[in-house]
Short mmCIF file of C-alpha atoms and ligand atoms in Angstrom, two decimals:
data_model
loop_
_atom_site.label_atom_id
_atom_site.label_comp_id
_atom_site.label_asym_id
_atom_site.label_seq_id
_atom_site.Cartn_x
_atom_site.Cartn_y
_atom_site.Cartn_z
CA MET A 1 -38.25 4.95 -12.14
CA PRO A 2 -35.66 4.73 -9.36
CA THR A 3 -35.23 7.98 -7.48
CA LEU A 4 -32.01 9.97 -7.50
CA PRO A 5 -31.08 9.21 -3.87
CA TYR A 6 -31.60 5.54 -4.66
CA ILE A 7 -29.25 5.74 -7.63
CA LEU A 8 -26.69 7.70 -5.61
CA GLY A 9 -26.95 5.08 -2.89
CA LEU A 10 -25.80 2.45 -5.33
CA ILE A 11 -22.72 4.40 -6.33
CA THR A 12 -19.96 3.92 -3.83
CA LEU A 13 -17.64 6.83 -3.78
CA ALA A 14 -14.57 4.98 -2.62
CA LYS A 15 -11.91 3.00 -4.39
CA ILE A 16 -10.80 0.00 -2.37
CA LEU A 17 -7.13 -0.58 -2.99
CA VAL A 18 -5.22 -3.55 -1.58
CA VAL A 19 -1.46 -3.52 -1.16
CA THR A 20 -0.49 -7.16 -1.33
CA SER A 21 2.37 -9.50 -2.22
CA GLY A 22 2.25 -13.01 -0.90
CA LYS A 23 5.72 -12.72 0.58
CA GLY A 24 6.47 -10.81 3.79
CA GLY A 25 9.05 -8.08 4.23
CA VAL A 26 8.88 -6.82 0.65
CA GLY A 27 7.59 -3.33 1.50
CA LYS A 28 3.78 -3.55 1.68
CA THR A 29 3.38 -1.48 4.83
CA THR A 30 5.97 1.06 3.66
CA THR A 31 4.01 1.28 0.40
CA SER A 32 0.58 1.53 2.05
CA ALA A 33 1.82 4.42 4.21
CA ALA A 34 3.51 6.19 1.29
CA ILE A 35 0.70 5.79 -1.24
CA GLY A 36 -2.02 6.65 1.29
CA THR A 37 -0.14 9.76 2.36
CA GLY A 38 0.50 10.72 -1.27
CA LEU A 39 -3.20 10.48 -2.10
CA ALA A 40 -4.12 12.60 0.92
CA LEU A 41 -1.44 15.14 -0.05
CA ARG A 42 -3.18 15.49 -3.39
CA GLY A 43 -6.49 16.24 -1.69
CA HIS A 44 -8.11 12.79 -1.64
CA LYS A 45 -9.72 11.72 1.61
CA THR A 46 -7.91 8.48 2.41
CA VAL A 47 -7.90 5.84 5.12
CA ILE A 48 -5.21 3.19 5.50
CA VAL A 49 -6.39 0.00 7.16
CA ASP A 50 -3.94 -2.40 8.82
CA PHE A 51 -5.02 -6.01 8.20
CA ASP A 52 -1.94 -7.46 9.86
CA VAL A 53 -3.58 -8.61 13.09
CA GLY A 54 -0.94 -9.49 15.65
CA LEU A 55 1.84 -7.39 14.16
CA ARG A 56 0.51 -3.84 14.00
CA ASN A 57 3.21 -2.14 11.96
CA LEU A 58 1.32 0.52 10.09
CA ASP A 59 0.75 2.81 13.08
CA LEU A 60 4.49 2.78 13.80
CA ILE A 61 5.39 3.73 10.24
CA MET A 62 2.69 6.42 10.28
CA GLY A 63 3.93 7.68 13.66
CA CYS A 64 0.59 7.36 15.46
CA GLU A 65 1.24 4.29 17.63
CA ARG A 66 0.69 6.19 20.88
CA ARG A 67 -2.72 7.34 19.79
CA VAL A 68 -4.17 3.87 19.13
CA VAL A 69 -7.01 3.35 21.59
CA TYR A 70 -9.40 1.22 19.56
CA ASP A 71 -8.57 -0.91 16.53
CA PHE A 72 -10.09 -2.72 13.55
CA VAL A 73 -11.06 -5.78 15.64
CA ASN A 74 -12.76 -3.61 18.29
CA VAL A 75 -14.92 -2.12 15.53
CA ILE A 76 -15.80 -5.54 14.09
CA ASN A 77 -16.73 -6.81 17.55
CA GLY A 78 -18.88 -3.76 18.24
CA GLU A 79 -16.64 -2.63 21.11
CA ALA A 80 -15.98 0.71 19.44
CA THR A 81 -17.46 2.75 16.61
CA LEU A 82 -15.47 3.59 13.52
CA THR A 83 -15.42 7.23 14.57
CA GLN A 84 -13.78 6.21 17.83
CA ALA A 85 -11.23 3.97 16.16
CA LEU A 86 -10.16 6.13 13.20
CA ILE A 87 -6.94 7.99 13.95
CA LYS A 88 -6.60 11.30 12.18
CA ASP A 89 -3.13 12.07 10.90
CA LYS A 90 -1.48 15.04 12.63
CA ARG A 91 0.17 16.28 9.45
CA LEU A 92 -2.52 15.92 6.82
CA GLU A 93 -6.16 16.92 6.88
CA ASN A 94 -7.42 14.09 4.64
CA LEU A 95 -5.57 11.16 6.13
CA TYR A 96 -6.74 8.53 8.62
CA VAL A 97 -5.45 5.21 9.96
CA LEU A 98 -7.39 2.21 11.25
CA ALA A 99 -4.91 0.22 13.32
CA ALA A 100 -4.72 -3.56 13.59
CA SER A 101 -5.12 -5.29 16.88
CA GLN A 102 -1.91 -6.41 18.54
CA THR A 103 -3.22 -8.96 20.97
CA ARG A 104 -6.16 -10.80 19.45
CA ASP A 105 -6.05 -14.03 17.56
CA LYS A 106 -5.83 -14.15 13.77
CA ASP A 107 -9.44 -15.31 13.43
CA ALA A 108 -10.76 -12.04 14.82
CA LEU A 109 -11.35 -10.73 11.30
CA THR A 110 -14.39 -12.22 9.61
CA GLN A 111 -15.52 -11.68 6.05
CA GLU A 112 -18.84 -10.28 7.20
CA GLY A 113 -17.21 -7.97 9.74
CA VAL A 114 -14.58 -6.71 7.32
CA GLY A 115 -17.24 -6.18 4.63
CA LYS A 116 -19.32 -4.03 6.98
CA VAL A 117 -16.36 -1.87 7.96
CA ILE A 118 -15.25 -1.43 4.34
CA ASP A 119 -18.77 -0.49 3.27
CA GLU A 120 -19.01 2.07 6.04
CA LEU A 121 -15.60 3.53 5.17
CA SER A 122 -16.67 3.69 1.52
CA LYS A 123 -19.36 6.19 2.42
CA THR A 124 -16.94 8.85 3.59
CA PHE A 125 -13.57 8.11 2.04
CA GLU A 126 -12.35 8.37 -1.53
CA TYR A 127 -9.62 5.78 -1.05
CA VAL A 128 -9.54 2.84 1.34
CA ILE A 129 -6.03 1.35 1.35
CA CYS A 130 -5.86 -2.18 2.72
CA ASP A 131 -2.39 -3.09 4.00
CA SER A 132 -2.26 -6.87 3.63
CA PRO A 133 -0.43 -9.28 5.94
CA ALA A 134 2.03 -11.72 4.40
CA GLY A 135 0.99 -15.11 3.10
CA ILE A 136 -2.01 -16.28 1.15
CA GLU A 137 -4.14 -17.29 4.10
CA LYS A 138 -7.14 -15.73 5.76
CA GLY A 139 -5.78 -12.27 6.61
CA ALA A 140 -4.37 -11.71 3.14
CA HIS A 141 -7.54 -13.10 1.57
CA LEU A 142 -9.73 -10.70 3.56
CA ALA A 143 -7.48 -7.75 2.71
CA MET A 144 -7.91 -8.34 -1.01
CA TYR A 145 -11.44 -9.76 -1.13
CA PHE A 146 -13.25 -6.40 -1.36
CA ALA A 147 -10.66 -4.65 -3.54
CA ASP A 148 -11.26 -2.73 -6.76
CA GLU A 149 -7.57 -2.31 -7.43
CA ALA A 150 -4.43 -4.07 -6.27
CA ILE A 151 -0.86 -2.92 -5.93
CA VAL A 152 1.26 -6.05 -6.05
CA VAL A 153 4.49 -5.26 -4.22
CA THR A 154 7.39 -7.32 -5.50
CA ASN A 155 11.13 -7.38 -4.92
CA PRO A 156 13.38 -8.18 -7.85
CA GLU A 157 14.06 -11.75 -6.68
CA VAL A 158 12.75 -15.03 -8.01
CA SER A 159 10.97 -16.04 -4.78
CA SER A 160 9.15 -12.73 -4.49
CA VAL A 161 8.11 -12.77 -8.14
CA ARG A 162 6.82 -16.32 -7.77
CA ASP A 163 4.70 -15.37 -4.74
CA SER A 164 3.34 -12.33 -6.54
CA ASP A 165 2.37 -14.53 -9.44
CA ARG A 166 0.38 -16.77 -7.09
CA MET A 167 -1.26 -13.69 -5.62
CA LEU A 168 -2.30 -12.55 -9.11
CA GLY A 169 -4.09 -15.86 -9.55
CA LEU A 170 -5.96 -15.35 -6.28
CA LEU A 171 -6.87 -11.75 -7.12
CA ALA A 172 -8.43 -13.00 -10.34
CA SER A 173 -10.42 -15.81 -8.77
CA LYS A 174 -11.07 -15.29 -5.05
CA SER A 175 -12.41 -11.77 -4.77
CA ARG A 176 -15.83 -10.19 -4.43
CA ARG A 177 -15.48 -8.86 -7.97
CA ALA A 178 -14.70 -12.35 -9.31
CA GLU A 179 -17.58 -13.92 -7.38
CA GLN A 180 -20.07 -11.31 -8.53
CA GLY A 181 -18.89 -11.48 -12.15
CA LEU A 182 -17.84 -7.81 -12.16
CA ASP A 183 -14.82 -6.39 -13.95
CA PRO A 184 -11.69 -7.97 -12.47
CA ILE A 185 -9.52 -6.24 -9.89
CA LYS A 186 -7.19 -3.82 -11.65
CA GLU A 187 -3.69 -5.09 -10.92
CA ARG A 188 -0.54 -3.00 -10.86
CA LEU A 189 3.03 -3.95 -10.15
CA LEU A 190 5.21 -1.99 -7.74
CA LEU A 191 8.79 -3.13 -7.79
CA THR A 192 10.45 -2.17 -4.51
CA ARG A 193 13.94 -2.34 -3.00
CA TYR A 194 15.32 -2.08 -6.51
CA ASN A 195 19.08 -1.93 -6.64
CA PRO A 196 20.35 -1.17 -10.19
CA GLU A 197 23.92 -2.05 -9.22
CA ARG A 198 22.92 -5.56 -8.19
CA VAL A 199 20.82 -5.92 -11.33
CA THR A 200 23.86 -5.02 -13.43
CA LYS A 201 25.89 -7.65 -11.59
CA GLY A 202 23.19 -10.20 -12.29
CA GLU A 203 22.35 -10.66 -8.60
CA MET A 204 18.80 -9.39 -9.03
CA LEU A 205 16.15 -9.47 -11.71
CA GLY A 206 15.80 -6.38 -13.87
CA VAL A 207 12.58 -4.41 -14.36
CA GLU A 208 11.97 -5.96 -17.79
CA ASP A 209 12.43 -9.49 -16.44
CA VAL A 210 9.83 -8.98 -13.71
CA GLU A 211 7.43 -7.20 -16.06
CA GLU A 212 7.75 -10.03 -18.53
CA ILE A 213 7.01 -12.73 -15.97
CA LEU A 214 4.10 -11.03 -14.23
CA ALA A 215 2.74 -9.21 -17.31
CA ILE A 216 0.86 -6.48 -15.46
CA ASN A 217 1.00 -2.70 -15.64
CA LEU A 218 4.05 -1.21 -13.90
CA LEU A 219 3.01 1.42 -11.35
CA GLY A 220 6.51 2.22 -10.20
CA VAL A 221 10.00 1.18 -9.23
CA ILE A 222 11.13 2.15 -5.72
CA PRO A 223 14.89 2.05 -5.20
CA GLU A 224 16.51 0.36 -2.24
CA SER A 225 17.15 3.36 -0.03
CA GLN A 226 18.43 4.26 3.43
CA ALA A 227 15.73 6.91 3.50
CA VAL A 228 13.06 4.22 4.03
CA LEU A 229 14.49 2.93 7.29
CA LYS A 230 15.21 6.45 8.52
CA ALA A 231 11.65 7.55 7.76
CA SER A 232 10.05 4.54 9.40
CA ASN A 233 12.19 4.98 12.52
CA GLN A 234 10.86 8.53 12.74
CA GLY A 235 7.26 7.56 12.06
CA VAL A 236 7.18 9.62 8.88
CA PRO A 237 5.95 8.04 5.62
CA VAL A 238 8.94 8.20 3.25
CA ILE A 239 6.94 10.06 0.60
CA LEU A 240 7.14 13.12 2.89
CA ASP A 241 10.94 13.03 2.53
CA GLU A 242 10.85 14.87 -0.76
CA GLN A 243 14.63 14.93 -1.08
CA SER A 244 14.93 11.16 -1.04
CA ASP A 245 14.98 8.95 -4.11
CA ALA A 246 12.44 6.55 -2.58
CA GLY A 247 10.15 9.45 -1.63
CA GLN A 248 10.27 10.80 -5.18
CA ALA A 249 9.68 7.36 -6.67
CA TYR A 250 6.59 6.89 -4.46
CA SER A 251 5.39 10.34 -5.44
CA ASP A 252 5.60 9.40 -9.13
CA ALA A 253 3.72 6.17 -8.39
CA VAL A 254 0.87 8.12 -6.78
CA ASP A 255 0.69 10.43 -9.78
CA ARG A 256 0.54 7.41 -12.09
CA LEU A 257 -2.20 5.91 -9.93
CA LEU A 258 -4.15 9.11 -10.54
CA GLY A 259 -3.65 8.80 -14.28
CA LYS A 260 -0.47 10.76 -15.03
CA ASP A 261 1.90 9.30 -17.57
CA LEU A 262 5.38 9.68 -16.09
CA ALA A 263 8.64 8.05 -17.15
CA HIS A 264 10.17 5.66 -14.60
CA ARG A 265 13.20 6.98 -12.72
CA PHE A 266 15.99 5.48 -10.62
CA LEU A 267 16.41 2.49 -12.91
CA ASP A 268 20.08 2.97 -13.71
CA VAL A 269 23.24 2.80 -11.69
CA LYS A 270 24.00 6.24 -10.29
CA LYS A 271 27.19 7.74 -11.61
CA PRO A 272 28.39 10.18 -9.00
CA GLY A 273 29.07 13.68 -10.28
CA PHE A 274 32.36 15.49 -9.75
CA LEU A 275 31.28 17.33 -6.58
CA GLN A 276 29.63 14.24 -5.19
CA ARG A 277 32.83 12.28 -5.69
CA LEU A 278 34.77 14.98 -3.88
CA PHE A 279 32.43 15.54 -0.96
CA GLY A 280 30.21 12.46 -0.94
CA GLY A 281 26.45 12.78 -1.21
CA ARG A 282 23.34 11.45 0.35
CA GLU A 283 21.91 8.22 -0.93
N1 ADP B 301 12.71 0.76 -0.80
C1 ADP B 301 13.23 0.26 0.34
N2 ADP B 301 14.55 0.44 0.60
C2 ADP B 301 15.09 -0.06 1.73
N3 ADP B 301 14.41 -0.74 2.65
C3 ADP B 301 13.09 -0.93 2.45
C4 ADP B 301 12.44 -0.46 1.29
N4 ADP B 301 11.12 -0.81 1.36
C5 ADP B 301 10.98 -1.48 2.52
N5 ADP B 301 12.13 -1.56 3.19
C6 ADP B 301 12.40 -2.22 4.49
O1 ADP B 301 11.98 -3.56 4.39
C7 ADP B 301 11.42 -4.01 5.62
C8 ADP B 301 10.03 -4.56 5.36
O2 ADP B 301 9.19 -3.51 4.93
P1 ADP B 301 7.63 -3.53 5.20
O3 ADP B 301 7.04 -2.35 4.51
O4 ADP B 301 7.34 -3.68 6.66
O5 ADP B 301 7.25 -4.87 4.42
P2 ADP B 301 5.95 -5.81 4.53
O6 ADP B 301 4.82 -4.96 5.01
O7 ADP B 301 5.76 -6.31 3.13
O8 ADP B 301 6.28 -6.91 5.48
C9 ADP B 301 11.43 -2.80 6.55
O9 ADP B 301 12.55 -2.89 7.39
C10 ADP B 301 11.55 -1.63 5.61
O10 ADP B 301 12.19 -0.52 6.22
MG1 MG B 302 3.46 -5.21 6.60
#
Protein backbone atom coordinates (compact mmCIF):
# COMPACT_ATOMS: atom_id res chain seq x y z
CA MET A 1 0.00 0.00 0.00
CA PRO A 2 1.45 3.39 -0.91
CA THR A 3 1.49 5.81 1.99
CA LEU A 4 -0.54 9.00 2.04
CA PRO A 5 2.46 11.36 1.68
CA TYR A 6 3.54 9.28 -1.30
CA ILE A 7 0.13 9.65 -2.92
CA LEU A 8 0.05 13.38 -2.15
CA GLY A 9 3.51 13.69 -3.66
CA LEU A 10 2.16 12.43 -6.95
CA ILE A 11 -0.61 14.99 -7.06
CA THR A 12 0.67 18.28 -8.33
CA LEU A 13 -1.36 21.13 -7.05
CA ALA A 14 -0.74 23.51 -9.90
CA LYS A 15 -2.34 24.00 -13.27
CA ILE A 16 0.19 24.89 -15.93
CA LEU A 17 -1.42 27.25 -18.38
CA VAL A 18 0.31 28.45 -21.55
CA VAL A 19 -0.72 31.64 -23.33
CA THR A 20 0.31 31.06 -26.91
CA SER A 21 -0.49 32.05 -30.49
CA GLY A 22 2.13 31.43 -33.11
CA LYS A 23 1.97 35.02 -34.30
CA GLY A 24 3.56 37.92 -32.42
CA GLY A 25 1.84 41.10 -31.33
CA VAL A 26 -1.60 39.55 -30.92
CA GLY A 27 -1.89 40.18 -27.17
CA LYS A 28 -0.26 37.21 -25.40
CA THR A 29 1.62 39.23 -22.81
CA THR A 30 -1.36 41.52 -22.23
CA THR A 31 -3.44 38.38 -21.72
CA SER A 32 -0.93 36.63 -19.45
CA ALA A 33 -0.80 39.70 -17.20
CA ALA A 34 -4.59 40.12 -17.16
CA ILE A 35 -5.50 36.48 -16.60
CA GLY A 36 -2.76 35.94 -14.00
CA THR A 37 -3.87 39.04 -12.11
CA GLY A 38 -7.52 37.99 -12.38
CA LEU A 39 -6.77 34.57 -10.89
CA ALA A 40 -4.81 36.14 -8.02
CA LEU A 41 -7.67 38.62 -7.43
CA ARG A 42 -9.95 35.63 -6.96
CA GLY A 43 -7.65 34.17 -4.31
CA HIS A 44 -5.57 31.75 -6.39
CA LYS A 45 -1.83 31.80 -5.81
CA THR A 46 -0.46 32.53 -9.27
CA VAL A 47 2.90 33.04 -10.94
CA ILE A 48 3.34 34.44 -14.44
CA VAL A 49 6.50 33.28 -16.19
CA ASP A 50 7.99 35.24 -19.09
CA PHE A 51 9.40 32.83 -21.71
CA ASP A 52 10.26 35.61 -24.13
CA VAL A 53 14.02 35.60 -23.61
CA GLY A 54 15.56 38.70 -25.15
CA LEU A 55 12.43 40.82 -25.09
CA ARG A 56 11.28 40.91 -21.47
CA ASN A 57 7.89 42.56 -21.82
CA LEU A 58 5.90 41.02 -19.02
CA ASP A 59 7.63 42.90 -16.20
CA LEU A 60 6.88 46.20 -17.96
CA ILE A 61 3.20 45.39 -18.33
CA MET A 62 3.08 44.22 -14.71
CA GLY A 63 4.91 47.36 -13.58
CA CYS A 64 7.75 45.56 -11.81
CA GLU A 65 10.62 46.14 -14.27
CA ARG A 66 12.71 48.05 -11.72
CA ARG A 67 12.56 45.20 -9.27
CA VAL A 68 14.00 42.54 -11.59
CA VAL A 69 17.30 41.40 -10.10
CA TYR A 70 17.38 37.75 -11.11
CA ASP A 71 15.46 36.10 -13.93
CA PHE A 72 14.31 32.75 -15.30
CA VAL A 73 17.68 32.02 -16.95
CA ASN A 74 19.59 32.80 -13.74
CA VAL A 75 17.45 30.19 -11.97
CA ILE A 76 18.01 27.59 -14.70
CA ASN A 77 21.77 28.21 -14.58
CA GLY A 78 21.84 27.93 -10.80
CA GLU A 79 22.93 31.56 -10.38
CA ALA A 80 19.89 32.36 -8.25
CA THR A 81 17.23 30.43 -6.38
CA LEU A 82 13.58 30.68 -7.31
CA THR A 83 12.90 32.50 -4.06
CA GLN A 84 15.44 35.13 -5.07
CA ALA A 85 14.07 35.49 -8.57
CA LEU A 86 10.32 35.54 -7.91
CA ILE A 87 8.98 39.09 -7.81
CA LYS A 88 5.99 39.57 -5.56
CA ASP A 89 3.33 41.90 -6.92
CA LYS A 90 2.92 45.10 -4.89
CA ARG A 91 -0.84 45.17 -5.33
CA LEU A 92 -1.89 41.59 -4.83
CA GLU A 93 -0.94 39.10 -2.15
CA ASN A 94 -1.15 35.99 -4.35
CA LEU A 95 0.65 37.21 -7.44
CA TYR A 96 4.25 36.67 -8.55
CA VAL A 97 6.29 37.25 -11.71
CA LEU A 98 9.33 35.36 -12.99
CA ALA A 99 10.99 37.70 -15.48
CA ALA A 100 12.73 36.69 -18.70
CA SER A 101 16.34 37.49 -19.28
CA GLN A 102 17.02 40.49 -21.48
CA THR A 103 20.59 39.84 -22.47
CA ARG A 104 21.18 36.12 -22.85
CA ASP A 105 20.93 34.12 -26.01
CA LYS A 106 17.74 32.30 -27.00
CA ASP A 107 19.26 28.90 -26.23
CA ALA A 108 19.52 29.69 -22.53
CA LEU A 109 16.26 27.86 -21.86
CA THR A 110 16.59 24.08 -21.94
CA GLN A 111 13.82 21.54 -21.65
CA GLU A 112 15.40 20.02 -18.56
CA GLY A 113 15.94 23.40 -16.92
CA VAL A 114 12.44 24.64 -17.68
CA GLY A 115 10.96 21.34 -16.45
CA LYS A 116 12.76 21.66 -13.11
CA VAL A 117 11.59 25.23 -12.58
CA ILE A 118 7.99 24.38 -13.52
CA ASP A 119 7.99 21.38 -11.18
CA GLU A 120 9.29 23.50 -8.34
CA LEU A 121 6.72 26.24 -9.01
CA SER A 122 4.00 23.56 -9.08
CA LYS A 123 4.68 22.77 -5.44
CA THR A 124 3.66 26.18 -4.18
CA PHE A 125 1.45 27.77 -6.82
CA GLU A 126 -2.07 26.97 -7.95
CA TYR A 127 -1.57 28.47 -11.40
CA VAL A 128 1.62 28.77 -13.42
CA ILE A 129 0.97 31.02 -16.43
CA CYS A 130 3.54 30.65 -19.20
CA ASP A 131 3.72 33.72 -21.44
CA SER A 132 4.96 32.34 -24.75
CA PRO A 133 7.21 34.14 -27.22
CA ALA A 134 6.07 34.45 -30.83
CA GLY A 135 6.80 31.79 -33.42
CA ILE A 136 6.76 28.03 -33.30
CA GLU A 137 10.41 27.54 -32.47
CA LYS A 138 12.23 26.58 -29.31
CA GLY A 139 10.98 29.27 -26.92
CA ALA A 140 7.35 28.77 -27.87
CA HIS A 141 7.79 25.00 -27.76
CA LEU A 142 9.23 25.13 -24.24
CA ALA A 143 6.46 27.47 -23.07
CA MET A 144 3.77 25.00 -24.11
CA TYR A 145 5.57 21.68 -23.55
CA PHE A 146 4.62 21.30 -19.87
CA ALA A 147 1.13 22.80 -20.15
CA ASP A 148 -2.14 21.31 -18.90
CA GLU A 149 -4.22 24.01 -20.53
CA ALA A 150 -3.66 26.47 -23.35
CA ILE A 151 -5.16 29.84 -24.10
CA VAL A 152 -4.72 30.37 -27.82
CA VAL A 153 -4.70 34.12 -28.40
CA THR A 154 -5.96 35.02 -31.85
CA ASN A 155 -6.82 38.24 -33.67
CA PRO A 156 -9.73 38.22 -36.07
CA GLU A 157 -7.51 38.13 -39.16
CA VAL A 158 -6.75 35.29 -41.54
CA SER A 159 -3.00 35.22 -40.83
CA SER A 160 -3.48 35.08 -37.07
CA VAL A 161 -6.12 32.36 -37.34
CA ARG A 162 -3.86 30.33 -39.60
CA ASP A 163 -0.96 30.55 -37.11
CA SER A 164 -3.24 29.60 -34.24
CA ASP A 165 -4.37 26.58 -36.20
CA ARG A 166 -0.75 25.47 -36.60
CA MET A 167 -0.22 26.00 -32.89
CA LEU A 168 -3.22 23.77 -32.12
CA GLY A 169 -1.54 21.01 -34.10
CA LEU A 170 1.64 21.41 -32.06
CA LEU A 171 -0.24 21.49 -28.75
CA ALA A 172 -1.82 18.18 -29.68
CA SER A 173 1.39 16.46 -30.71
CA LYS A 174 4.49 18.05 -29.19
CA SER A 175 3.73 18.36 -25.50
CA ARG A 176 4.60 16.39 -22.39
CA ARG A 177 0.97 15.29 -22.17
CA ALA A 178 1.05 14.01 -25.77
CA GLU A 179 4.36 12.21 -25.25
CA GLN A 180 3.21 10.56 -22.04
CA GLY A 181 -0.15 9.55 -23.52
CA LEU A 182 -2.09 11.63 -20.96
CA ASP A 183 -5.28 13.56 -21.66
CA PRO A 184 -4.52 16.23 -24.26
CA ILE A 185 -3.90 19.87 -23.36
CA LYS A 186 -7.23 21.60 -22.86
CA GLU A 187 -7.36 24.30 -25.53
CA ARG A 188 -9.33 27.51 -25.34
CA LEU A 189 -9.65 30.35 -27.79
CA LEU A 190 -9.27 33.98 -26.75
CA LEU A 191 -10.14 36.37 -29.51
CA THR A 192 -8.42 39.70 -28.86
CA ARG A 193 -8.37 43.17 -30.44
CA TYR A 194 -11.89 42.52 -31.64
CA ASN A 195 -13.44 45.45 -33.43
CA PRO A 196 -17.16 44.87 -34.16
CA GLU A 197 -17.29 47.87 -36.49
CA ARG A 198 -14.59 46.42 -38.73
CA VAL A 199 -16.29 43.02 -38.62
CA THR A 200 -19.52 44.62 -39.82
CA LYS A 201 -17.62 46.27 -42.67
CA GLY A 202 -16.15 42.92 -43.60
CA GLU A 203 -12.58 44.01 -42.81
CA MET A 204 -12.18 41.44 -40.05
CA LEU A 205 -13.40 37.95 -39.34
CA GLY A 206 -16.37 37.61 -37.01
CA VAL A 207 -16.44 35.51 -33.83
CA GLU A 208 -18.41 32.73 -35.53
CA ASP A 209 -15.96 32.58 -38.46
CA VAL A 210 -12.96 32.12 -36.16
CA GLU A 211 -14.80 29.63 -33.94
CA GLU A 212 -15.77 27.63 -36.98
CA ILE A 213 -12.24 27.46 -38.36
CA LEU A 214 -10.45 26.66 -35.11
CA ALA A 215 -13.28 24.63 -33.53
CA ILE A 216 -12.21 25.04 -29.91
CA ASN A 217 -14.00 26.35 -26.85
CA LEU A 218 -14.29 30.15 -26.77
CA LEU A 219 -12.90 31.56 -23.52
CA GLY A 220 -13.56 35.17 -24.37
CA VAL A 221 -13.59 38.05 -26.79
CA ILE A 222 -11.49 41.08 -25.82
CA PRO A 223 -12.39 44.27 -27.68
CA GLU A 224 -9.81 46.49 -29.32
CA SER A 225 -9.46 49.17 -26.66
CA GLN A 226 -7.44 52.27 -25.84
CA ALA A 227 -7.51 51.10 -22.24
CA VAL A 228 -4.97 48.36 -23.05
CA LEU A 229 -2.23 50.73 -24.18
CA LYS A 230 -2.96 53.12 -21.34
CA ALA A 231 -2.76 50.32 -18.78
CA SER A 232 0.46 48.88 -20.17
CA ASN A 233 2.09 52.32 -20.23
CA GLN A 234 1.26 52.61 -16.54
CA GLY A 235 2.42 49.10 -15.68
CA VAL A 236 -1.07 48.10 -14.56
CA PRO A 237 -2.66 44.91 -15.94
CA VAL A 238 -5.78 46.08 -17.80
CA ILE A 239 -8.04 43.78 -15.77
CA LEU A 240 -7.50 46.17 -12.84
CA ASP A 241 -9.15 48.94 -14.89
CA GLU A 242 -12.63 47.79 -13.98
CA GLN A 243 -14.29 50.61 -15.89
CA SER A 244 -12.78 49.57 -19.21
CA ASP A 245 -14.42 47.26 -21.71
CA ALA A 246 -11.22 45.25 -22.14
CA GLY A 247 -10.81 44.94 -18.36
CA GLN A 248 -14.37 43.65 -18.01
CA ALA A 249 -13.95 41.24 -20.91
CA TYR A 250 -10.78 39.80 -19.30
CA SER A 251 -12.62 39.53 -16.00
CA ASP A 252 -15.36 37.47 -17.66
CA ALA A 253 -12.70 35.27 -19.27
CA VAL A 254 -11.14 34.54 -15.87
CA ASP A 255 -14.55 33.63 -14.46
CA ARG A 256 -15.14 31.29 -17.40
CA LEU A 257 -11.71 29.74 -16.83
CA LEU A 258 -12.86 28.99 -13.29
CA GLY A 259 -16.01 27.34 -14.57
CA LYS A 260 -18.62 30.12 -14.67
CA ASP A 261 -20.97 30.16 -17.61
CA LEU A 262 -21.18 33.79 -18.74
CA ALA A 263 -22.56 35.24 -21.97
CA HIS A 264 -19.99 36.94 -24.22
CA ARG A 265 -20.10 40.74 -24.24
CA PHE A 266 -18.73 43.50 -26.47
CA LEU A 267 -19.53 41.63 -29.66
CA ASP A 268 -21.74 44.25 -31.26
CA VAL A 269 -21.13 47.72 -32.58
CA LYS A 270 -21.70 50.21 -29.79
CA LYS A 271 -24.60 52.55 -30.40
CA PRO A 272 -23.88 55.67 -28.41
CA GLY A 273 -26.67 56.74 -26.08
CA PHE A 274 -28.19 60.22 -26.11
CA LEU A 275 -25.93 61.64 -23.36
CA GLN A 276 -22.88 60.01 -24.84
CA ARG A 277 -23.64 61.59 -28.20
CA LEU A 278 -23.98 64.97 -26.54
CA PHE A 279 -20.94 64.84 -24.29
CA GLY A 280 -18.81 62.05 -25.76
CA GLY A 281 -17.80 59.07 -23.66
CA ARG A 282 -14.82 56.98 -22.89
CA GLU A 283 -13.99 54.09 -25.15
N1 LIG B 1 -7.40 44.40 -26.78
C1 LIG B 1 -6.43 45.23 -27.22
N2 LIG B 1 -6.76 46.45 -27.68
C2 LIG B 1 -5.81 47.29 -28.14
N3 LIG B 1 -4.51 47.00 -28.17
C3 LIG B 1 -4.12 45.80 -27.72
C4 LIG B 1 -5.05 44.84 -27.23
N4 LIG B 1 -4.36 43.73 -26.85
C5 LIG B 1 -3.06 43.99 -27.10
N5 LIG B 1 -2.89 45.21 -27.62
C6 LIG B 1 -1.63 45.87 -28.03
O1 LIG B 1 -0.99 45.03 -28.97
C7 LIG B 1 0.41 45.08 -28.82
C8 LIG B 1 0.94 43.66 -28.63
O2 LIG B 1 0.45 43.14 -27.42
P1 LIG B 1 1.25 42.05 -26.59
O3 LIG B 1 0.39 41.64 -25.45
O4 LIG B 1 2.63 42.53 -26.27
O5 LIG B 1 1.30 40.89 -27.68
P2 LIG B 1 2.26 39.61 -27.80
O6 LIG B 1 2.71 39.26 -26.42
O7 LIG B 1 1.38 38.56 -28.42
O8 LIG B 1 3.39 39.98 -28.70
C9 LIG B 1 0.68 45.98 -27.61
O9 LIG B 1 1.00 47.26 -28.08
C10 LIG B 1 -0.65 45.99 -26.88
O10 LIG B 1 -0.83 47.18 -26.15
MG1 LIG C 1 4.64 38.93 -25.63
